[in-house]
mmCIF file of C-alpha atoms and ligand atoms in Angstrom:
data_model
loop_
_atom_site.group_PDB
_atom_site.id
_atom_site.type_symbol
_atom_site.label_atom_id
_atom_site.label_comp_id
_atom_site.label_asym_id
_atom_site.label_seq_id
_atom_site.Cartn_x
_atom_site.Cartn_y
_atom_site.Cartn_z
ATOM 1 C CA MET K 1 -12.726 -33.331 19.579
ATOM 2 C CA SER K 2 -10.729 -30.189 20.180
ATOM 3 C CA LYS K 3 -8.863 -29.777 23.453
ATOM 4 C CA ASN K 4 -9.913 -26.151 23.493
ATOM 5 C CA PRO K 5 -12.959 -25.683 25.798
ATOM 6 C CA TYR K 6 -14.167 -22.634 23.836
ATOM 7 C CA VAL K 7 -14.481 -24.639 20.640
ATOM 8 C CA LYS K 8 -16.814 -27.029 22.452
ATOM 9 C CA THR K 9 -18.983 -24.109 23.575
ATOM 10 C CA GLU K 10 -18.896 -22.634 20.101
ATOM 11 C CA LEU K 11 -20.098 -25.845 18.503
ATOM 12 C CA LYS K 12 -22.965 -25.977 20.973
ATOM 13 C CA TYR K 13 -24.278 -22.421 20.529
ATOM 14 C CA PHE K 14 -23.047 -21.038 17.224
ATOM 15 C CA LEU K 15 -23.691 -21.613 13.579
ATOM 16 C CA HIS K 16 -20.150 -22.665 12.887
ATOM 17 C CA THR K 17 -19.158 -20.025 10.314
ATOM 18 C CA PHE K 18 -15.791 -19.114 11.818
ATOM 19 C CA LYS K 19 -12.645 -21.103 12.371
ATOM 20 C CA ARG K 20 -11.578 -19.079 15.394
ATOM 21 C CA TRP K 21 -8.119 -19.192 16.868
ATOM 22 C CA PRO K 22 -7.799 -20.811 20.297
ATOM 23 C CA LEU K 23 -7.474 -17.394 21.908
ATOM 24 C CA PHE K 24 -9.869 -15.741 24.327
ATOM 25 C CA ILE K 25 -9.131 -12.022 24.253
ATOM 26 C CA THR K 26 -10.050 -10.031 27.333
ATOM 27 C CA LYS K 27 -8.305 -6.704 26.816
ATOM 28 C CA ALA K 28 -6.712 -4.613 24.086
ATOM 29 C CA LYS K 29 -4.739 -1.371 24.060
ATOM 30 C CA GLY K 30 -2.659 0.265 21.333
ATOM 31 C CA ILE K 31 -0.752 -2.418 19.439
ATOM 32 C CA TYR K 32 -1.390 -5.089 22.107
ATOM 33 C CA VAL K 33 -4.093 -7.591 23.001
ATOM 34 C CA TRP K 34 -4.167 -9.818 26.099
ATOM 35 C CA ASP K 35 -5.706 -13.265 26.447
ATOM 36 C CA LYS K 36 -7.493 -14.791 29.434
ATOM 37 C CA THR K 37 -4.281 -16.215 30.861
ATOM 38 C CA GLY K 38 -2.741 -12.723 30.853
ATOM 39 C CA LYS K 39 -0.439 -13.405 27.921
ATOM 40 C CA LYS K 40 0.299 -10.322 25.816
ATOM 41 C CA TYR K 41 0.446 -10.293 22.020
ATOM 42 C CA ILE K 42 1.313 -7.699 19.409
ATOM 43 C CA ASP K 43 -1.626 -7.433 17.046
ATOM 44 C CA PHE K 44 0.173 -7.287 13.707
ATOM 45 C CA PHE K 45 -3.035 -7.419 11.696
ATOM 46 C CA SER K 46 -4.966 -4.757 13.633
ATOM 47 C CA GLY K 47 -8.206 -6.707 14.128
ATOM 48 C CA LEU K 48 -8.298 -7.291 10.356
ATOM 49 C CA ALA K 49 -7.430 -3.701 9.404
ATOM 50 C CA VAL K 50 -10.159 -2.287 11.648
ATOM 51 C CA CYS K 51 -8.050 -0.938 14.504
ATOM 52 C CA GLY K 52 -5.541 0.951 12.357
ATOM 53 C CA VAL K 53 -5.213 3.770 14.896
ATOM 54 C CA GLY K 54 -4.593 1.131 17.587
ATOM 55 C CA HIS K 55 -6.895 -0.693 19.972
ATOM 56 C CA VAL K 56 -9.115 1.475 22.191
ATOM 57 C CA HIS K 57 -7.437 4.696 21.127
ATOM 58 C CA PRO K 58 -7.996 7.220 23.961
ATOM 59 C CA ARG K 59 -9.486 9.816 21.591
ATOM 60 C CA VAL K 60 -11.846 7.293 20.001
ATOM 61 C CA LYS K 61 -12.849 5.982 23.418
ATOM 62 C CA ALA K 62 -13.535 9.500 24.748
ATOM 63 C CA ALA K 63 -15.651 10.377 21.687
ATOM 64 C CA ILE K 64 -17.687 7.175 22.086
ATOM 65 C CA GLN K 65 -18.234 7.796 25.807
ATOM 66 C CA LYS K 66 -19.245 11.415 25.242
ATOM 67 C CA GLN K 67 -21.713 10.440 22.518
ATOM 68 C CA ALA K 68 -23.089 7.517 24.551
ATOM 69 C CA ASP K 69 -24.009 10.023 27.277
ATOM 70 C CA ARG K 70 -26.150 11.971 24.771
ATOM 71 C CA LEU K 71 -27.867 9.483 22.478
ATOM 72 C CA LEU K 72 -27.119 6.137 20.846
ATOM 73 C CA HIS K 73 -29.590 6.024 17.981
ATOM 74 C CA VAL K 74 -32.517 8.012 16.636
ATOM 75 C CA SER K 75 -32.845 6.702 13.024
ATOM 76 C CA ASN K 76 -32.182 8.382 9.709
ATOM 77 C CA TYR K 77 -35.402 10.394 9.994
ATOM 78 C CA PHE K 78 -33.362 12.872 12.039
ATOM 79 C CA TYR K 79 -30.195 14.942 11.959
ATOM 80 C CA THR K 80 -27.526 14.391 14.602
ATOM 81 C CA GLN K 81 -24.282 16.273 15.126
ATOM 82 C CA PRO K 82 -21.869 13.293 14.697
ATOM 83 C CA LEU K 83 -23.621 12.296 11.448
ATOM 84 C CA MET K 84 -23.252 15.800 9.992
ATOM 85 C CA ASP K 85 -19.667 16.242 11.204
ATOM 86 C CA ALA K 86 -18.485 12.834 9.949
ATOM 87 C CA ALA K 87 -20.033 13.452 6.499
ATOM 88 C CA LYS K 88 -18.363 16.859 6.187
ATOM 89 C CA GLU K 89 -14.973 15.573 7.328
ATOM 90 C CA LEU K 90 -15.073 12.421 5.174
ATOM 91 C CA THR K 91 -16.208 14.039 1.923
ATOM 92 C CA GLY K 92 -13.504 16.663 2.562
ATOM 93 C CA ARG K 93 -10.997 13.871 1.919
ATOM 94 C CA TYR K 94 -12.269 13.545 -1.648
ATOM 95 C CA GLN K 95 -13.492 16.895 -2.913
ATOM 96 C CA GLY K 96 -16.686 16.854 -4.940
ATOM 97 C CA THR K 97 -18.120 13.653 -3.464
ATOM 98 C CA LYS K 98 -21.185 12.979 -1.327
ATOM 99 C CA VAL K 99 -21.532 10.132 1.151
ATOM 100 C CA PHE K 100 -23.957 7.345 2.038
ATOM 101 C CA PHE K 101 -23.278 5.702 5.410
ATOM 102 C CA SER K 102 -23.893 2.003 6.087
ATOM 103 C CA ASN K 103 -22.468 -0.523 8.552
ATOM 104 C CA SER K 104 -20.012 -2.720 6.694
ATOM 105 C CA GLY K 105 -17.845 -3.175 3.650
ATOM 106 C CA ALA K 106 -20.296 -5.449 1.878
ATOM 107 C CA GLU K 107 -23.085 -2.916 2.357
ATOM 108 C CA ALA K 108 -20.890 -0.064 1.148
ATOM 109 C CA ASN K 109 -20.195 -2.087 -2.016
ATOM 110 C CA GLU K 110 -23.861 -3.043 -2.471
ATOM 111 C CA ALA K 111 -24.700 0.670 -2.394
ATOM 112 C CA ALA K 112 -21.925 1.339 -4.919
ATOM 113 C CA VAL K 113 -23.393 -1.229 -7.320
ATOM 114 C CA LYS K 114 -26.927 0.141 -6.863
ATOM 115 C CA PHE K 115 -25.773 3.710 -7.520
ATOM 116 C CA ALA K 116 -23.809 2.547 -10.588
ATOM 117 C CA ARG K 117 -26.881 0.777 -11.975
ATOM 118 C CA LEU K 118 -28.973 3.870 -11.219
ATOM 119 C CA TRP K 119 -26.497 5.993 -13.183
ATOM 120 C CA ALA K 120 -26.655 3.476 -16.037
ATOM 121 C CA ALA K 121 -30.461 3.615 -16.075
ATOM 122 C CA LYS K 122 -30.513 7.423 -16.032
ATOM 123 C CA THR K 123 -27.949 7.698 -18.815
ATOM 124 C CA ASN K 124 -29.701 5.110 -21.012
ATOM 125 C CA LYS K 125 -26.862 2.615 -20.962
ATOM 126 C CA LYS K 126 -27.622 -0.568 -22.911
ATOM 127 C CA GLY K 127 -26.377 -3.104 -20.392
ATOM 128 C CA ARG K 128 -25.789 -3.406 -16.665
ATOM 129 C CA GLU K 129 -22.521 -5.334 -16.510
ATOM 130 C CA ILE K 130 -19.769 -4.512 -14.014
ATOM 131 C CA ILE K 131 -16.268 -5.869 -14.572
ATOM 132 C CA THR K 132 -14.541 -7.285 -11.473
ATOM 133 C CA PHE K 133 -11.300 -9.249 -11.056
ATOM 134 C CA SER K 134 -9.676 -12.539 -10.142
ATOM 135 C CA GLY K 135 -8.408 -12.476 -6.566
ATOM 136 C CA SER K 136 -11.015 -9.893 -5.563
ATOM 137 C CA PHE K 137 -13.054 -9.920 -2.384
ATOM 138 C CA HIS K 138 -15.977 -7.508 -2.050
ATOM 139 C CA GLY K 139 -17.995 -9.057 0.787
ATOM 140 C CA ARG K 140 -20.365 -11.833 1.758
ATOM 141 C CA THR K 141 -23.794 -10.733 0.582
ATOM 142 C CA LEU K 142 -25.076 -12.671 -2.426
ATOM 143 C CA ALA K 143 -24.340 -9.855 -4.873
ATOM 144 C CA MET K 144 -20.878 -9.284 -3.444
ATOM 145 C CA VAL K 145 -20.057 -12.995 -3.613
ATOM 146 C CA ALA K 146 -21.148 -12.803 -7.259
ATOM 147 C CA ALA K 147 -18.891 -9.771 -7.760
ATOM 148 C CA SER K 148 -15.883 -11.365 -6.034
ATOM 149 C CA ASP K 149 -13.502 -13.965 -7.469
ATOM 150 C CA PRO K 150 -15.592 -17.091 -8.189
ATOM 151 C CA LYS K 151 -13.256 -18.972 -5.801
ATOM 152 C CA ASN K 152 -15.341 -17.382 -3.020
ATOM 153 C CA ARG K 153 -18.453 -19.264 -4.156
ATOM 154 C CA SER K 154 -18.277 -22.271 -1.799
ATOM 155 C CA ASN K 155 -18.766 -24.640 -4.745
ATOM 156 C CA GLY K 156 -22.009 -22.948 -5.666
ATOM 157 C CA VAL K 157 -24.080 -24.131 -2.703
ATOM 158 C CA PHE K 158 -25.584 -20.647 -2.366
ATOM 159 C CA ALA K 159 -26.588 -20.350 -6.011
ATOM 160 C CA PRO K 160 -28.401 -18.708 -7.688
ATOM 161 C CA TYR K 161 -26.350 -15.526 -7.493
ATOM 162 C CA PRO K 162 -27.370 -12.109 -8.796
ATOM 163 C CA THR K 163 -26.078 -11.553 -12.328
ATOM 164 C CA GLY K 164 -24.390 -8.519 -13.828
ATOM 165 C CA PHE K 165 -20.737 -9.174 -13.005
ATOM 166 C CA ARG K 166 -18.096 -10.196 -15.482
ATOM 167 C CA HIS K 167 -14.768 -11.484 -14.176
ATOM 168 C CA CYS K 168 -11.462 -10.570 -15.669
ATOM 169 C CA ARG K 169 -7.858 -11.446 -14.760
ATOM 170 C CA PHE K 170 -6.258 -8.983 -12.322
ATOM 171 C CA ASN K 171 -3.294 -7.045 -13.726
ATOM 172 C CA ASP K 172 -3.975 -8.420 -17.224
ATOM 173 C CA LEU K 173 -4.407 -5.530 -19.662
ATOM 174 C CA ILE K 174 -5.279 -7.733 -22.623
ATOM 175 C CA ASP K 175 -7.965 -9.640 -20.733
ATOM 176 C CA LEU K 176 -9.438 -6.314 -19.586
ATOM 177 C CA ARG K 177 -9.592 -4.949 -23.150
ATOM 178 C CA LYS K 178 -11.343 -8.135 -24.250
ATOM 179 C CA ALA K 179 -13.841 -8.012 -21.366
ATOM 180 C CA VAL K 180 -15.134 -4.473 -21.978
ATOM 181 C CA ASN K 181 -18.187 -4.576 -24.269
ATOM 182 C CA SER K 182 -21.379 -2.659 -25.065
ATOM 183 C CA LYS K 183 -23.061 -3.993 -21.900
ATOM 184 C CA THR K 184 -20.322 -2.778 -19.550
ATOM 185 C CA ILE K 185 -21.233 0.093 -17.227
ATOM 186 C CA ALA K 186 -18.419 0.035 -14.663
ATOM 187 C CA ILE K 187 -15.120 -1.435 -13.551
ATOM 188 C CA MET K 188 -14.815 -2.276 -9.866
ATOM 189 C CA LEU K 189 -11.596 -3.152 -8.077
ATOM 190 C CA GLU K 190 -9.501 -3.063 -4.922
ATOM 191 C CA PRO K 191 -6.321 -1.114 -5.748
ATOM 192 C CA ILE K 192 -4.494 -3.492 -3.411
ATOM 193 C CA GLN K 193 -6.369 -6.768 -3.018
ATOM 194 C CA GLY K 194 -6.557 -7.661 0.667
ATOM 195 C CA GLU K 195 -8.180 -11.071 1.133
ATOM 196 C CA GLY K 196 -6.765 -12.090 -2.257
ATOM 197 C CA GLY K 197 -3.269 -11.895 -0.746
ATOM 198 C CA ILE K 198 -2.014 -8.278 -1.041
ATOM 199 C CA ASN K 199 -2.001 -8.184 -4.840
ATOM 200 C CA ILE K 200 -1.037 -4.712 -5.971
ATOM 201 C CA ALA K 201 -2.631 -3.254 -9.107
ATOM 202 C CA SER K 202 0.229 -2.407 -11.464
ATOM 203 C CA ARG K 203 0.469 1.171 -12.713
ATOM 204 C CA PRO K 204 -0.013 0.180 -16.397
ATOM 205 C CA PHE K 205 -3.073 -1.875 -15.393
ATOM 206 C CA MET K 206 -4.602 1.040 -13.483
ATOM 207 C CA LYS K 207 -3.799 3.347 -16.402
ATOM 208 C CA GLU K 208 -5.555 0.981 -18.791
ATOM 209 C CA ILE K 209 -8.602 0.802 -16.504
ATOM 210 C CA VAL K 210 -8.845 4.594 -16.452
ATOM 211 C CA ALA K 211 -8.380 4.706 -20.253
ATOM 212 C CA GLN K 212 -11.145 2.110 -20.782
ATOM 213 C CA CYS K 213 -13.478 4.036 -18.472
ATOM 214 C CA ARG K 214 -12.862 7.277 -20.343
ATOM 215 C CA LYS K 215 -13.130 5.728 -23.799
ATOM 216 C CA ASN K 216 -16.333 3.782 -23.105
ATOM 217 C CA ASN K 217 -18.007 6.109 -20.589
ATOM 218 C CA LEU K 218 -17.753 3.631 -17.702
ATOM 219 C CA LEU K 219 -17.773 4.305 -13.978
ATOM 220 C CA LEU K 220 -14.694 3.474 -11.944
ATOM 221 C CA ILE K 221 -15.600 1.951 -8.565
ATOM 222 C CA MET K 222 -12.783 1.666 -6.051
ATOM 223 C CA ASP K 223 -13.257 -0.769 -3.161
ATOM 224 C CA GLU K 224 -11.027 0.747 -0.491
ATOM 225 C CA VAL K 225 -12.659 -1.119 2.385
ATOM 226 C CA GLN K 226 -9.260 -2.546 3.358
ATOM 227 C CA SER K 227 -6.777 -0.238 1.596
ATOM 228 C CA GLY K 228 -8.453 3.033 2.628
ATOM 229 C CA ILE K 229 -8.335 5.147 5.817
ATOM 230 C CA ALA K 230 -4.604 5.852 5.431
ATOM 231 C CA ARG K 231 -3.482 2.212 5.554
ATOM 232 C CA THR K 232 -1.168 2.794 2.605
ATOM 233 C CA GLY K 233 0.014 6.233 3.736
ATOM 234 C CA THR K 234 -2.495 8.307 1.795
ATOM 235 C CA PHE K 235 -6.115 8.509 2.925
ATOM 236 C CA PHE K 236 -7.154 6.509 -0.157
ATOM 237 C CA ALA K 237 -4.714 4.151 -1.889
ATOM 238 C CA PHE K 238 -5.983 5.408 -5.282
ATOM 239 C CA GLU K 239 -4.325 8.785 -4.622
ATOM 240 C CA GLN K 240 -0.953 7.117 -5.174
ATOM 241 C CA TYR K 241 -2.038 6.159 -8.704
ATOM 242 C CA GLY K 242 -3.038 9.743 -9.492
ATOM 243 C CA ILE K 243 -6.558 8.733 -10.501
ATOM 244 C CA LYS K 244 -10.099 9.883 -9.622
ATOM 245 C CA PRO K 245 -12.698 7.121 -9.257
ATOM 246 C CA ASP K 246 -16.416 7.892 -9.549
ATOM 247 C CA ILE K 247 -17.393 5.805 -6.520
ATOM 248 C CA VAL K 248 -15.269 4.800 -3.507
ATOM 249 C CA THR K 249 -16.206 2.470 -0.691
ATOM 250 C CA LEU K 250 -14.800 2.399 2.843
ATOM 251 C CA ALA K 251 -15.486 0.473 6.049
ATOM 252 C CA LYS K 252 -12.981 -1.518 8.148
ATOM 253 C CA GLY K 253 -10.732 1.185 9.658
ATOM 254 C CA LEU K 254 -13.231 4.028 9.353
ATOM 255 C CA ALA K 255 -14.565 4.167 12.919
ATOM 256 C CA GLY K 256 -11.550 2.886 14.862
ATOM 257 C CA GLY K 257 -13.221 -0.367 15.944
ATOM 258 C CA LEU K 258 -16.941 0.347 15.570
ATOM 259 C CA PRO K 259 -18.995 -0.746 12.544
ATOM 260 C CA LEU K 260 -19.402 1.922 9.863
ATOM 261 C CA GLY K 261 -19.405 1.706 6.070
ATOM 262 C CA ALA K 262 -19.318 4.578 3.602
ATOM 263 C CA THR K 263 -19.959 4.940 -0.123
ATOM 264 C CA LEU K 264 -18.641 8.139 -1.681
ATOM 265 C CA ALA K 265 -19.886 9.214 -5.095
ATOM 266 C CA THR K 266 -18.982 12.123 -7.361
ATOM 267 C CA ALA K 267 -21.644 14.562 -8.657
ATOM 268 C CA LYS K 268 -22.140 12.629 -11.912
ATOM 269 C CA VAL K 269 -23.528 9.694 -9.908
ATOM 270 C CA ALA K 270 -24.779 11.538 -6.828
ATOM 271 C CA LYS K 271 -27.155 13.775 -8.797
ATOM 272 C CA HIS K 272 -29.415 10.801 -9.581
ATOM 273 C CA VAL K 273 -29.832 9.677 -5.967
ATOM 274 C CA VAL K 274 -33.198 10.700 -4.494
ATOM 275 C CA PRO K 275 -35.065 9.722 -1.287
ATOM 276 C CA GLY K 276 -36.470 6.195 -1.232
ATOM 277 C CA LEU K 277 -33.922 4.577 -3.534
ATOM 278 C CA HIS K 278 -31.619 3.306 -0.817
ATOM 279 C CA GLY K 279 -31.310 3.346 2.955
ATOM 280 C CA SER K 280 -30.132 1.696 6.159
ATOM 281 C CA THR K 281 -31.548 1.549 9.690
ATOM 282 C CA PHE K 282 -28.232 1.647 11.508
ATOM 283 C CA GLY K 283 -26.160 3.365 8.806
ATOM 284 C CA GLY K 284 -24.543 6.516 10.131
ATOM 285 C CA ASN K 285 -25.127 5.531 13.731
ATOM 286 C CA PRO K 286 -24.212 8.538 15.926
ATOM 287 C CA VAL K 287 -21.757 6.607 18.105
ATOM 288 C CA SER K 288 -19.940 5.115 15.087
ATOM 289 C CA CYS K 289 -19.894 8.548 13.433
ATOM 290 C CA ALA K 290 -18.471 10.185 16.574
ATOM 291 C CA ALA K 291 -15.704 7.566 16.587
ATOM 292 C CA ALA K 292 -15.093 8.039 12.853
ATOM 293 C CA LEU K 293 -14.793 11.797 13.270
ATOM 294 C CA GLU K 294 -11.947 11.312 15.764
ATOM 295 C CA VAL K 295 -10.227 8.787 13.477
ATOM 296 C CA LEU K 296 -10.502 11.207 10.553
ATOM 297 C CA LYS K 297 -9.118 14.116 12.587
ATOM 298 C CA MET K 298 -6.202 11.930 13.670
ATOM 299 C CA LEU K 299 -5.242 10.886 10.146
ATOM 300 C CA THR K 300 -3.529 14.055 8.995
ATOM 301 C CA ALA K 301 -1.192 14.416 6.010
ATOM 302 C CA LYS K 302 1.717 14.449 8.478
ATOM 303 C CA ASN K 303 0.658 11.085 9.842
ATOM 304 C CA GLY K 304 0.395 9.839 6.259
ATOM 305 C CA VAL K 305 4.084 10.628 5.771
ATOM 306 C CA LEU K 306 4.844 8.719 8.966
ATOM 307 C CA ILE K 307 2.806 5.712 7.791
ATOM 308 C CA ARG K 308 4.633 5.688 4.450
ATOM 309 C CA GLN K 309 7.965 5.789 6.294
ATOM 310 C CA THR K 310 6.913 2.865 8.496
ATOM 311 C CA GLY K 311 5.782 1.062 5.341
ATOM 312 C CA ARG K 312 9.226 1.502 3.797
ATOM 313 C CA ILE K 313 10.886 0.080 6.914
ATOM 314 C CA LEU K 314 8.467 -2.857 6.869
ATOM 315 C CA ASN K 315 9.218 -3.442 3.178
ATOM 316 C CA GLU K 316 12.986 -3.396 3.796
ATOM 317 C CA GLU K 317 12.757 -5.700 6.802
ATOM 318 C CA LEU K 318 10.538 -8.172 4.951
ATOM 319 C CA SER K 319 12.814 -8.270 1.902
ATOM 320 C CA SER K 320 15.401 -10.133 4.005
ATOM 321 C CA PHE K 321 12.972 -13.083 4.167
ATOM 322 C CA ALA K 322 13.428 -13.774 0.445
ATOM 323 C CA SER K 323 16.348 -16.103 1.215
ATOM 324 C CA TYR K 324 14.171 -18.625 3.076
ATOM 325 C CA PRO K 325 13.381 -21.611 0.830
ATOM 326 C CA SER K 326 9.676 -21.512 1.787
ATOM 327 C CA VAL K 327 9.235 -17.961 0.455
ATOM 328 C CA LYS K 328 7.733 -17.507 -3.008
ATOM 329 C CA GLU K 329 7.183 -13.732 -3.109
ATOM 330 C CA ILE K 330 7.078 -10.690 -0.830
ATOM 331 C CA ARG K 331 4.623 -7.870 -1.518
ATOM 332 C CA CYS K 332 4.248 -4.573 0.289
ATOM 333 C CA PHE K 333 2.275 -1.358 -0.277
ATOM 334 C CA GLY K 334 2.274 1.023 2.693
ATOM 335 C CA LEU K 335 1.138 -1.003 5.684
ATOM 336 C CA MET K 336 -0.404 -3.797 3.628
ATOM 337 C CA ALA K 337 2.188 -6.528 3.334
ATOM 338 C CA ALA K 338 2.451 -10.236 2.619
ATOM 339 C CA ILE K 339 4.874 -13.098 2.361
ATOM 340 C CA GLU K 340 3.577 -15.649 -0.102
ATOM 341 C CA LEU K 341 4.826 -19.141 0.723
ATOM 342 C CA HIS K 342 5.264 -22.170 -1.515
ATOM 343 C CA GLY K 343 3.217 -24.220 0.958
ATOM 344 C CA PRO K 344 0.533 -23.769 3.648
ATOM 345 C CA GLY K 345 0.931 -20.894 6.135
ATOM 346 C CA ASP K 346 -1.070 -22.155 9.127
ATOM 347 C CA ALA K 347 1.999 -23.430 11.004
ATOM 348 C CA TYR K 348 3.626 -19.990 10.642
ATOM 349 C CA VAL K 349 0.571 -18.232 12.059
ATOM 350 C CA GLU K 350 0.491 -20.648 14.993
ATOM 351 C CA ALA K 351 4.209 -20.409 15.701
ATOM 352 C CA ALA K 352 4.017 -16.600 15.621
ATOM 353 C CA ARG K 353 1.084 -16.665 18.010
ATOM 354 C CA ARG K 354 2.987 -18.867 20.456
ATOM 355 C CA LYS K 355 5.736 -16.237 20.386
ATOM 356 C CA GLY K 356 3.280 -13.399 21.033
ATOM 357 C CA LEU K 357 2.730 -12.086 17.503
ATOM 358 C CA ILE K 358 -0.663 -12.089 15.818
ATOM 359 C CA ILE K 359 -0.583 -12.374 12.037
ATOM 360 C CA ASN K 360 -2.980 -14.008 9.609
ATOM 361 C CA CYS K 361 -2.913 -16.258 6.595
ATOM 362 C CA THR K 362 -5.081 -15.717 3.553
ATOM 363 C CA ARG K 363 -5.569 -17.910 0.463
ATOM 364 C CA GLY K 364 -3.953 -20.765 2.422
ATOM 365 C CA ASN K 365 -0.356 -19.762 1.708
ATOM 366 C CA VAL K 366 -0.126 -15.967 2.064
ATOM 367 C CA LEU K 367 1.014 -14.563 5.409
ATOM 368 C CA ARG K 368 -0.606 -11.154 5.701
ATOM 369 C CA PHE K 369 0.570 -8.239 7.819
ATOM 370 C CA LEU K 370 -1.653 -5.234 8.539
ATOM 371 C CA PRO K 371 0.231 -3.488 11.353
ATOM 372 C CA PRO K 372 -1.234 -0.624 13.374
ATOM 373 C CA TYR K 373 -0.399 2.800 11.862
ATOM 374 C CA PHE K 374 1.488 4.272 14.795
ATOM 375 C CA ILE K 375 3.714 1.306 15.615
ATOM 376 C CA SER K 376 7.205 2.550 16.522
ATOM 377 C CA LYS K 377 10.280 1.472 14.602
ATOM 378 C CA ARG K 378 11.514 -0.388 17.687
ATOM 379 C CA GLU K 379 8.252 -2.327 17.987
ATOM 380 C CA LEU K 380 8.201 -3.044 14.275
ATOM 381 C CA VAL K 381 11.725 -4.447 14.388
ATOM 382 C CA LYS K 382 10.683 -6.594 17.362
ATOM 383 C CA CYS K 383 7.829 -8.076 15.285
ATOM 384 C CA ILE K 384 10.240 -8.847 12.462
ATOM 385 C CA GLN K 385 12.604 -10.548 14.928
ATOM 386 C CA ILE K 386 9.775 -12.771 16.157
ATOM 387 C CA LEU K 387 8.875 -13.559 12.556
ATOM 388 C CA LYS K 388 12.515 -14.446 11.842
ATOM 389 C CA LEU K 389 12.480 -16.941 14.722
ATOM 390 C CA VAL K 390 9.346 -18.476 13.230
ATOM 391 C CA PHE K 391 10.967 -18.791 9.802
ATOM 392 C CA GLU K 392 14.162 -20.241 11.322
ATOM 393 C CA GLU K 393 12.023 -22.806 13.116
ATOM 394 C CA LEU K 394 10.022 -23.838 10.059
ATOM 395 C CA ASN K 395 12.588 -23.666 7.259
HETATM 396 C C1 PLP P 1 -13.416 -6.907 4.291
HETATM 397 C C2 PLP P 1 -13.693 -6.431 2.934
HETATM 398 C C3 PLP P 1 -15.007 -6.308 2.448
HETATM 399 C C4 PLP P 1 -16.200 -6.761 3.240
HETATM 400 O O1 PLP P 1 -16.384 -6.004 4.400
HETATM 401 P P1 PLP P 1 -17.416 -6.507 5.530
HETATM 402 O O2 PLP P 1 -17.392 -5.379 6.523
HETATM 403 O O3 PLP P 1 -16.885 -7.789 6.068
HETATM 404 O O4 PLP P 1 -18.717 -6.668 4.871
HETATM 405 C C5 PLP P 1 -15.194 -5.785 1.180
HETATM 406 N N1 PLP P 1 -14.158 -5.406 0.435
HETATM 407 C C6 PLP P 1 -12.883 -5.495 0.860
HETATM 408 C C7 PLP P 1 -11.770 -5.035 -0.019
HETATM 409 C C8 PLP P 1 -12.609 -6.026 2.117
HETATM 410 O O5 PLP P 1 -11.347 -6.162 2.526
#
C-alpha cells in the first residue's frame, strides 16, 4: 500500500485511470505551482502544454471573472459576444478558415475526421481511409485511439475500434508512398509529435506529404493540439514548414487553462458543413471563449519571436546533456523539447520534483519539457541547473 494518503483516497473514490504524482497542488501563478506543504515548484511542462501563457495569467483571470459576472452558458442556440470574438480572432490566425468549437483535443480531432469524411462523400471519393503515423497520439475516444499509434490500444481490450485509419511509419517517405491508395482521402499528423516523445516531422517528409496530397487530391489534417498556440514560436507549427493544411485542430493551450477545442477548416471543406451534421453542448462555452480571446490577443508576432529565442536557448542548454551516458538523443522544436534516455525516466522525473522542478516522462524513457512561453532566461537557466544536478545524481 502506498504511503501517500491521497492515493488511498483515490483508490476508494476514483476509477483508477491516472497514475498521479504524490503532489497535492493548492496554488499556481506564472511559472510556479505550490503544494499543500507550501513547497514551490517550477512547472516546466505547463500543466501538459495547457498553461503556456503561465498559470492564472492576470489577463485571463480578469476575462474569466468579467464573463462569469454576465453569463456562464446559454447553449449553441444563441449568439454570445465571447463566442463571436474568439471565432473572429482565431480564424484570423489562418486566413480563409472557419471554426468549430468543442471542449478537448480528442473532440477537435473527431470533428476533423467527420468533416474530412463529409468532404469525401460530397466529392464522390471511392474510399474513406485516413493515413496516420507511428508515434502519433490523437486522443482517447474510440476513433482517436484507432487513429493513433496502435501502441495506444491497451492490448485491444477496448476493441472493436472504428475503422478507416491506415498506419504508416513517421518520417518514412517510402512507407508513405506505399500507403497512399485509391481509398485514401486524407493524411493526418502532428507536425511535432507530443505524447510520442517530441518527434519532429522532417522537412522532406512534410514535403512528400504535401506532394501526395496534391497528386492524389487528399486532405491534409494537422493535429496541432499540443504544438499549436505559439508553443513553437509561430501560432501554428505548420507555418514553419511553409505549408497550408486543409484542416487544423487545436485545444490544450487555447484558453489558458480552461477547456476549449477548435477545428479550423478551409473553404473547400467548410462549404459542405450544414446545420445538424455536427455539434456540441459545451463547445464554445462563453467563459472558455473569453479566456481564449485574451490568450490570442497576448500571442502576438513579437511574442512569437521571443518564444523562438527562448527555444534556441533551451536547445543550446539541453545540447550539453549529450555527454551523459544515459542520454540517447536530444530533440527540440521551439518550446517542445525532450531528452530521450537509454533507460526508464521515472527516477529523473522524481529527482527533479524533489528539487522543485516539474517535468514529465513519456513513452517510458523520454523526458519531456514544455516550458511556459514567457519564462525568463534566468529562470530557464535555473531549470537547466536543477536538471544538471539530477543527471549528475543519476549518471
Ligand atoms: C493531448 C492531445 C490530444 C488529446 O487532447 P484531449 O484534450 O486530451 O482530448 C490530441 N492530440 C494531440 C497532439 C495531443 O497532444
